[in-house]
Amino acid sequence: MKCLWCESEKAEQTGLTGYWELPDGSRAVEITVIPSVSCSSCGMEYQEDHIVDEIEDQLMLIDTKKIDSTISYNDLMSIPRFLKKNYFKI
């Protein structure tokens, strides 16, 4: 896998923890085992844009009051949505 930052071929898929502020701004949640990229050449760890978009869309389209302070990526993505997609995204 190629690192988006340093373009090294030493990047690897991994699962990392991240923190997201809820769309209503009421609090942040810890999301574990997020599909991520880790590069041993430059030390950068990041989530690709499509994963970030998936998380942000999911948080926009679910009842976030039912989420604990920590949730795994897979559990978050399996929560039923109010709408099928984010119609407000431009």
Tab-separated table of N, CA, C and O in Angstrom:
chain	number	residue	atom	x	y	z
A	1	MET	N	0.843	-1.178	0.000
A	1	MET	CA	0.000	0.000	0.000
A	1	MET	C	0.888	1.241	0.000
A	1	MET	O	1.907	1.286	0.667
A	2	LYS	N	0.455	2.256	-0.734
A	2	LYS	CA	1.235	3.489	-0.860
A	2	LYS	C	0.748	4.543	0.134
A	2	LYS	O	-0.445	4.802	0.240
A	3	CYS	N	1.678	5.146	0.853
A	3	CYS	CA	1.363	6.211	1.806
A	3	CYS	C	0.995	7.483	1.048
A	3	CYS	O	1.706	7.894	0.128
A	4	LEU	N	-0.103	8.105	1.443
A	4	LEU	CA	-0.522	9.354	0.807
A	4	LEU	C	0.369	10.537	1.182
A	4	LEU	O	0.380	11.550	0.500
A	5	TRP	N	1.123	10.416	2.277
A	5	TRP	CA	1.950	11.525	2.752
A	5	TRP	C	3.346	11.507	2.158
A	5	TRP	O	3.822	12.514	1.650
A	6	CYS	N	4.018	10.349	2.233
A	6	CYS	CA	5.410	10.294	1.766
A	6	CYS	C	5.576	9.446	0.510
A	6	CYS	O	6.673	9.353	-0.022
A	7	GLU	N	4.493	8.812	0.070
A	7	GLU	CA	4.456	7.980	-1.135
A	7	GLU	C	5.308	6.716	-1.028
A	7	GLU	O	5.606	6.070	-2.022
A	8	SER	N	5.689	6.339	0.183
A	8	SER	CA	6.417	5.093	0.409
A	8	SER	C	5.468	3.911	0.186
A	8	SER	O	4.266	4.012	0.404
A	9	GLU	N	6.024	2.800	-0.200
A	9	GLU	CA	5.248	1.570	-0.376
A	9	GLU	C	5.170	0.774	0.926
A	9	GLU	O	4.675	-0.346	0.943
A	10	LYS	N	5.641	1.348	2.026
A	10	LYS	CA	5.686	0.633	3.300
A	10	LYS	C	4.451	0.883	4.171
A	10	LYS	O	4.422	0.506	5.334
A	11	ALA	N	3.428	1.507	3.634
A	11	ALA	CA	2.201	1.753	4.393
A	11	ALA	C	1.407	0.452	4.504
A	11	ALA	O	1.419	-0.372	3.590
A	12	GLU	N	0.722	0.298	5.634
A	12	GLU	CA	-0.060	-0.910	5.885
A	12	GLU	C	-1.429	-0.548	6.439
A	12	GLU	O	-1.575	0.447	7.150
A	13	GLN	N	-2.411	-1.382	6.125
A	13	GLN	CA	-3.744	-1.244	6.715
A	13	GLN	C	-3.674	-1.643	8.178
A	13	GLN	O	-2.963	-2.591	8.534
A	14	THR	N	-4.375	-0.911	9.024
A	14	THR	CA	-4.415	-1.205	10.450
A	14	THR	C	-5.732	-0.703	11.004
A	14	THR	O	-6.521	-0.078	10.301
A	15	GLY	N	-5.990	-0.961	12.261
A	15	GLY	CA	-7.181	-0.440	12.932
A	15	GLY	C	-6.748	0.472	14.065
A	15	GLY	O	-6.059	0.030	14.982
A	16	LEU	N	-7.122	1.742	13.989
A	16	LEU	CA	-6.710	2.723	14.997
A	16	LEU	C	-7.916	3.315	15.712
A	16	LEU	O	-9.053	3.173	15.259
A	17	THR	N	-7.656	4.003	16.795
A	17	THR	CA	-8.683	4.699	17.559
A	17	THR	C	-8.688	6.169	17.176
A	17	THR	O	-7.630	6.766	16.973
A	18	GLY	N	-9.890	6.733	17.070
A	18	GLY	CA	-10.022	8.153	16.762
A	18	GLY	C	-11.136	8.764	17.593
A	18	GLY	O	-11.929	8.042	18.209
A	19	TYR	N	-11.203	10.074	17.610
A	19	TYR	CA	-12.205	10.794	18.392
A	19	TYR	C	-12.980	11.715	17.468
A	19	TYR	O	-12.395	12.457	16.694
A	20	TRP	N	-14.301	11.651	17.552
A	20	TRP	CA	-15.162	12.469	16.703
A	20	TRP	C	-16.125	13.270	17.553
A	20	TRP	O	-16.720	12.754	18.493
A	21	GLU	N	-16.256	14.529	17.211
A	21	GLU	CA	-17.282	15.357	17.834
A	21	GLU	C	-18.601	15.042	17.145
A	21	GLU	O	-18.664	14.926	15.920
A	22	LEU	N	-19.652	14.884	17.934
A	22	LEU	CA	-20.967	14.608	17.362
A	22	LEU	C	-21.466	15.833	16.602
A	22	LEU	O	-21.102	16.967	16.925
A	23	PRO	N	-22.301	15.619	15.587
A	23	PRO	CA	-22.769	16.741	14.762
A	23	PRO	C	-23.454	17.856	15.553
A	23	PRO	O	-23.376	19.019	15.169
A	24	ASP	N	-24.109	17.502	16.673
A	24	ASP	CA	-24.783	18.531	17.459
A	24	ASP	C	-23.834	19.263	18.412
A	24	ASP	O	-24.220	20.197	19.103
A	25	GLY	N	-22.575	18.844	18.445
A	25	GLY	CA	-21.570	19.500	19.269
A	25	GLY	C	-21.671	19.205	20.751
A	25	GLY	O	-20.975	19.810	21.556
A	26	SER	N	-22.525	18.248	21.130
A	26	SER	CA	-22.765	17.980	22.545
A	26	SER	C	-21.619	17.262	23.242
A	26	SER	O	-21.408	17.431	24.442
A	27	ARG	N	-20.874	16.449	22.516
A	27	ARG	CA	-19.772	15.689	23.110
A	27	ARG	C	-18.966	15.029	21.994
A	27	ARG	O	-19.331	15.089	20.823
A	28	ALA	N	-17.884	14.405	22.397
A	28	ALA	CA	-17.069	13.635	21.464
A	28	ALA	C	-17.175	12.162	21.843
A	28	ALA	O	-17.446	11.826	22.999
A	29	VAL	N	-16.986	11.294	20.867
A	29	VAL	CA	-16.985	9.856	21.125
A	29	VAL	C	-15.659	9.269	20.650
A	29	VAL	O	-15.036	9.768	19.714
A	30	GLU	N	-15.239	8.221	21.341
A	30	GLU	CA	-14.052	7.474	20.954
A	30	GLU	C	-14.508	6.344	20.039
A	30	GLU	O	-15.384	5.566	20.406
A	31	ILE	N	-13.931	6.256	18.850
A	31	ILE	CA	-14.256	5.201	17.902
A	31	ILE	C	-13.015	4.324	17.763
A	31	ILE	O	-11.935	4.812	17.416
A	32	THR	N	-13.168	3.044	18.076
A	32	THR	CA	-12.036	2.125	18.058
A	32	THR	C	-12.024	1.301	16.770
A	32	THR	O	-13.042	1.157	16.102
A	33	VAL	N	-10.885	0.775	16.451
A	33	VAL	CA	-10.651	-0.136	15.322
A	33	VAL	C	-11.154	0.464	14.003
A	33	VAL	O	-11.814	-0.189	13.207
A	34	ILE	N	-10.832	1.731	13.787
A	34	ILE	CA	-11.187	2.408	12.531
A	34	ILE	C	-10.219	1.921	11.448
A	34	ILE	O	-9.001	1.937	11.668
A	35	PRO	N	-10.723	1.497	10.289
A	35	PRO	CA	-9.813	1.133	9.202
A	35	PRO	C	-8.897	2.330	8.886
A	35	PRO	O	-9.377	3.420	8.584
A	36	SER	N	-7.600	2.121	9.018
A	36	SER	CA	-6.634	3.213	8.926
A	36	SER	C	-5.400	2.757	8.163
A	36	SER	O	-5.250	1.588	7.843
A	37	VAL	N	-4.517	3.700	7.934
A	37	VAL	CA	-3.247	3.441	7.267
A	37	VAL	C	-2.132	3.874	8.220
A	37	VAL	O	-2.205	4.942	8.830
A	38	SER	N	-1.121	3.039	8.342
A	38	SER	CA	0.046	3.349	9.157
A	38	SER	C	1.285	3.172	8.288
A	38	SER	O	1.467	2.130	7.660
A	39	CYS	N	2.129	4.196	8.250
A	39	CYS	CA	3.327	4.165	7.414
A	39	CYS	C	4.570	4.083	8.301
A	39	CYS	O	4.807	4.964	9.121
A	40	SER	N	5.361	3.040	8.093
A	40	SER	CA	6.585	2.879	8.880
A	40	SER	C	7.703	3.805	8.394
A	40	SER	O	8.660	4.060	9.125
A	41	SER	N	7.591	4.335	7.188
A	41	SER	CA	8.634	5.237	6.666
A	41	SER	C	8.564	6.627	7.278
A	41	SER	O	9.562	7.169	7.734
A	42	CYS	N	7.361	7.220	7.283
A	42	CYS	CA	7.234	8.587	7.792
A	42	CYS	C	6.560	8.651	9.161
A	42	CYS	O	6.523	9.704	9.783
A	43	GLY	N	5.999	7.531	9.612
A	43	GLY	CA	5.358	7.488	10.924
A	43	GLY	C	3.928	8.006	10.936
A	43	GLY	O	3.292	8.063	11.988
A	44	MET	N	3.407	8.391	9.782
A	44	MET	CA	2.050	8.944	9.712
A	44	MET	C	1.009	7.837	9.897
A	44	MET	O	1.166	6.739	9.393
A	45	GLU	N	-0.023	8.156	10.646
A	45	GLU	CA	-1.180	7.271	10.815
A	45	GLU	C	-2.415	8.102	10.473
A	45	GLU	O	-2.580	9.203	10.989
A	46	TYR	N	-3.265	7.586	9.589
A	46	TYR	CA	-4.401	8.365	9.137
A	46	TYR	C	-5.522	7.470	8.629
A	46	TYR	O	-5.320	6.286	8.358
A	47	GLN	N	-6.712	8.070	8.517
A	47	GLN	CA	-7.852	7.420	7.898
A	47	GLN	C	-8.012	8.028	6.504
A	47	GLN	O	-7.881	9.244	6.339
A	48	GLU	N	-8.313	7.183	5.538
A	48	GLU	CA	-8.539	7.678	4.190
A	48	GLU	C	-9.847	8.464	4.150
A	48	GLU	O	-10.734	8.269	4.979
A	49	ASP	N	-9.955	9.365	3.190
A	49	ASP	CA	-11.104	10.274	3.105
A	49	ASP	C	-12.446	9.550	3.076
A	49	ASP	O	-13.396	9.989	3.715
A	50	HIS	N	-12.545	8.438	2.377
A	50	HIS	CA	-13.826	7.741	2.278
A	50	HIS	C	-14.261	7.166	3.629
A	50	HIS	O	-15.454	7.118	3.932
A	51	ILE	N	-13.305	6.785	4.478
A	51	ILE	CA	-13.637	6.288	5.824
A	51	ILE	C	-14.132	7.453	6.685
A	51	ILE	O	-15.132	7.324	7.407
A	52	VAL	N	-13.461	8.582	6.625
A	52	VAL	CA	-13.882	9.773	7.369
A	52	VAL	C	-15.297	10.174	6.944
A	52	VAL	O	-16.160	10.453	7.782
A	53	ASP	N	-15.554	10.175	5.637
A	53	ASP	CA	-16.893	10.514	5.124
A	53	ASP	C	-17.948	9.530	5.627
A	53	ASP	O	-19.050	9.936	6.005
A	54	GLU	N	-17.624	8.232	5.651
A	54	GLU	CA	-18.565	7.221	6.134
A	54	GLU	C	-18.917	7.467	7.600
A	54	GLU	O	-20.080	7.389	7.987
A	55	ILE	N	-17.910	7.754	8.415
A	55	ILE	CA	-18.140	8.003	9.842
A	55	ILE	C	-18.986	9.256	10.027
A	55	ILE	O	-19.965	9.249	10.785
A	56	GLU	N	-18.641	10.332	9.354
A	56	GLU	CA	-19.372	11.588	9.513
A	56	GLU	C	-20.814	11.456	9.033
A	56	GLU	O	-21.732	11.966	9.671
A	57	ASP	N	-21.027	10.755	7.914
A	57	ASP	CA	-22.388	10.523	7.438
A	57	ASP	C	-23.177	9.689	8.439
A	57	ASP	O	-24.331	9.990	8.747
A	58	GLN	N	-22.555	8.638	8.957
A	58	GLN	CA	-23.247	7.780	9.914
A	58	GLN	C	-23.642	8.562	11.166
A	58	GLN	O	-24.766	8.434	11.651
A	59	LEU	N	-22.738	9.369	11.685
A	59	LEU	CA	-23.051	10.154	12.877
A	59	LEU	C	-24.160	11.167	12.615
A	59	LEU	O	-24.929	11.500	13.521
A	60	MET	N	-24.271	11.635	11.388
A	60	MET	CA	-25.315	12.587	11.024
A	60	MET	C	-26.690	11.897	10.916
A	60	MET	O	-27.719	12.521	11.156
A	61	LEU	N	-26.690	10.607	10.602
A	61	LEU	CA	-27.930	9.923	10.238
A	61	LEU	C	-28.452	8.936	11.277
A	61	LEU	O	-29.383	8.192	11.000
A	62	ILE	N	-27.860	8.926	12.466
A	62	ILE	CA	-28.317	8.015	13.519
A	62	ILE	C	-28.693	8.795	14.772
A	62	ILE	O	-28.392	9.983	14.888
A	63	ASP	N	-29.329	8.100	15.712
A	63	ASP	CA	-29.643	8.695	17.007
A	63	ASP	C	-28.395	8.603	17.877
A	63	ASP	O	-28.121	7.562	18.485
A	64	THR	N	-27.620	9.663	17.935
A	64	THR	CA	-26.342	9.647	18.651
A	64	THR	C	-26.506	9.615	20.169
A	64	THR	O	-25.548	9.333	20.869
A	65	LYS	N	-27.705	9.860	20.655
A	65	LYS	CA	-27.924	9.794	22.102
A	65	LYS	C	-27.776	8.369	22.625
A	65	LYS	O	-27.536	8.156	23.807
A	66	LYS	N	-27.904	7.390	21.743
A	66	LYS	CA	-27.803	5.982	22.133
A	66	LYS	C	-26.380	5.451	22.093
A	66	LYS	O	-26.134	4.311	22.445
A	67	ILE	N	-25.435	6.286	21.673
A	67	ILE	CA	-24.032	5.862	21.580
A	67	ILE	C	-23.338	6.121	22.918
A	67	ILE	O	-23.436	7.211	23.480
A	68	ASP	N	-22.613	5.111	23.400
A	68	ASP	CA	-21.793	5.297	24.594
A	68	ASP	C	-20.596	6.178	24.248
A	68	ASP	O	-20.398	6.542	23.088
A	69	SER	N	-19.772	6.469	25.211
A	69	SER	CA	-18.609	7.322	24.970
A	69	SER	C	-17.547	6.627	24.125
A	69	SER	O	-16.699	7.278	23.524
A	70	THR	N	-17.590	5.296	24.061
A	70	THR	CA	-16.678	4.512	23.230
A	70	THR	C	-17.486	3.517	22.421
A	70	THR	O	-18.381	2.862	22.951
A	71	ILE	N	-17.162	3.398	21.124
A	71	ILE	CA	-17.843	2.462	20.243
A	71	ILE	C	-16.853	2.021	19.158
A	71	ILE	O	-15.998	2.803	18.755
A	72	SER	N	-16.970	0.777	18.718
A	72	SER	CA	-16.096	0.319	17.637
A	72	SER	C	-16.647	0.817	16.301
A	72	SER	O	-17.845	1.095	16.166
A	73	TYR	N	-15.784	0.911	15.330
A	73	TYR	CA	-16.178	1.341	13.985
A	73	TYR	C	-17.287	0.439	13.451
A	73	TYR	O	-18.297	0.929	12.940
A	74	ASN	N	-17.116	-0.881	13.557
A	74	ASN	CA	-18.115	-1.811	13.034
A	74	ASN	C	-19.463	-1.661	13.743
A	74	ASN	O	-20.510	-1.704	13.093
A	75	ASP	N	-19.430	-1.492	15.058
A	75	ASP	CA	-20.689	-1.292	15.796
A	75	ASP	C	-21.356	0.016	15.390
A	75	ASP	O	-22.576	0.075	15.222
A	76	LEU	N	-20.570	1.071	15.225
A	76	LEU	CA	-21.113	2.356	14.796
A	76	LEU	C	-21.788	2.231	13.432
A	76	LEU	O	-22.915	2.682	13.238
A	77	MET	N	-21.107	1.590	12.516
A	77	MET	CA	-21.628	1.489	11.155
A	77	MET	C	-22.834	0.555	11.049
A	77	MET	O	-23.581	0.616	10.074
A	78	SER	N	-23.063	-0.264	12.057
A	78	SER	CA	-24.208	-1.186	12.021
A	78	SER	C	-25.470	-0.603	12.660
A	78	SER	O	-26.535	-1.219	12.602
A	79	ILE	N	-25.377	0.598	13.235
A	79	ILE	CA	-26.549	1.240	13.830
A	79	ILE	C	-27.494	1.680	12.713
A	79	ILE	O	-27.055	2.332	11.755
A	80	PRO	N	-28.777	1.332	12.827
A	80	PRO	CA	-29.736	1.729	11.777
A	80	PRO	C	-29.827	3.257	11.643
A	80	PRO	O	-29.814	3.988	12.626
A	81	ARG	N	-29.958	3.692	10.397
A	81	ARG	CA	-30.038	5.124	10.089
A	81	ARG	C	-31.485	5.593	10.008
A	81	ARG	O	-32.372	4.820	9.685
A	82	PHE	N	-31.680	6.899	10.263
A	82	PHE	CA	-32.989	7.520	10.048
A	82	PHE	C	-33.274	7.642	8.549
A	82	PHE	O	-34.403	7.466	8.111
A	83	LEU	N	-32.245	7.988	7.769
A	83	LEU	CA	-32.336	8.128	6.314
A	83	LEU	C	-31.301	7.208	5.678
A	83	LEU	O	-30.304	6.855	6.313
A	84	LYS	N	-31.490	6.844	4.414
A	84	LYS	CA	-30.552	5.957	3.733
A	84	LYS	C	-29.225	6.634	3.433
A	84	LYS	O	-28.182	5.999	3.399
A	85	LYS	N	-29.261	7.937	3.170
A	85	LYS	CA	-28.023	8.664	2.899
A	85	LYS	C	-28.158	10.092	3.390
A	85	LYS	O	-29.244	10.548	3.723
A	86	ASN	N	-27.050	10.786	3.412
A	86	ASN	CA	-27.017	12.171	3.848
A	86	ASN	C	-27.404	13.069	2.675
A	86	ASN	O	-26.587	13.392	1.829
A	87	TYR	N	-28.661	13.458	2.613
A	87	TYR	CA	-29.168	14.283	1.520
A	87	TYR	C	-28.709	15.746	1.636
A	87	TYR	O	-28.899	16.518	0.725
A	88	PHE	N	-28.107	16.100	2.770
A	88	PHE	CA	-27.673	17.468	2.996
A	88	PHE	C	-26.240	17.702	2.546
A	88	PHE	O	-25.762	18.816	2.528
A	89	LYS	N	-25.553	16.629	2.180
A	89	LYS	CA	-24.165	16.742	1.756
A	89	LYS	C	-24.112	17.271	0.320
A	89	LYS	O	-24.766	16.761	-0.566
A	90	ILE	N	-23.314	18.286	0.137
A	90	ILE	CA	-23.232	18.913	-1.193
A	90	ILE	C	-22.131	18.252	-1.997
A	90	ILE	O	-21.125	17.884	-1.598
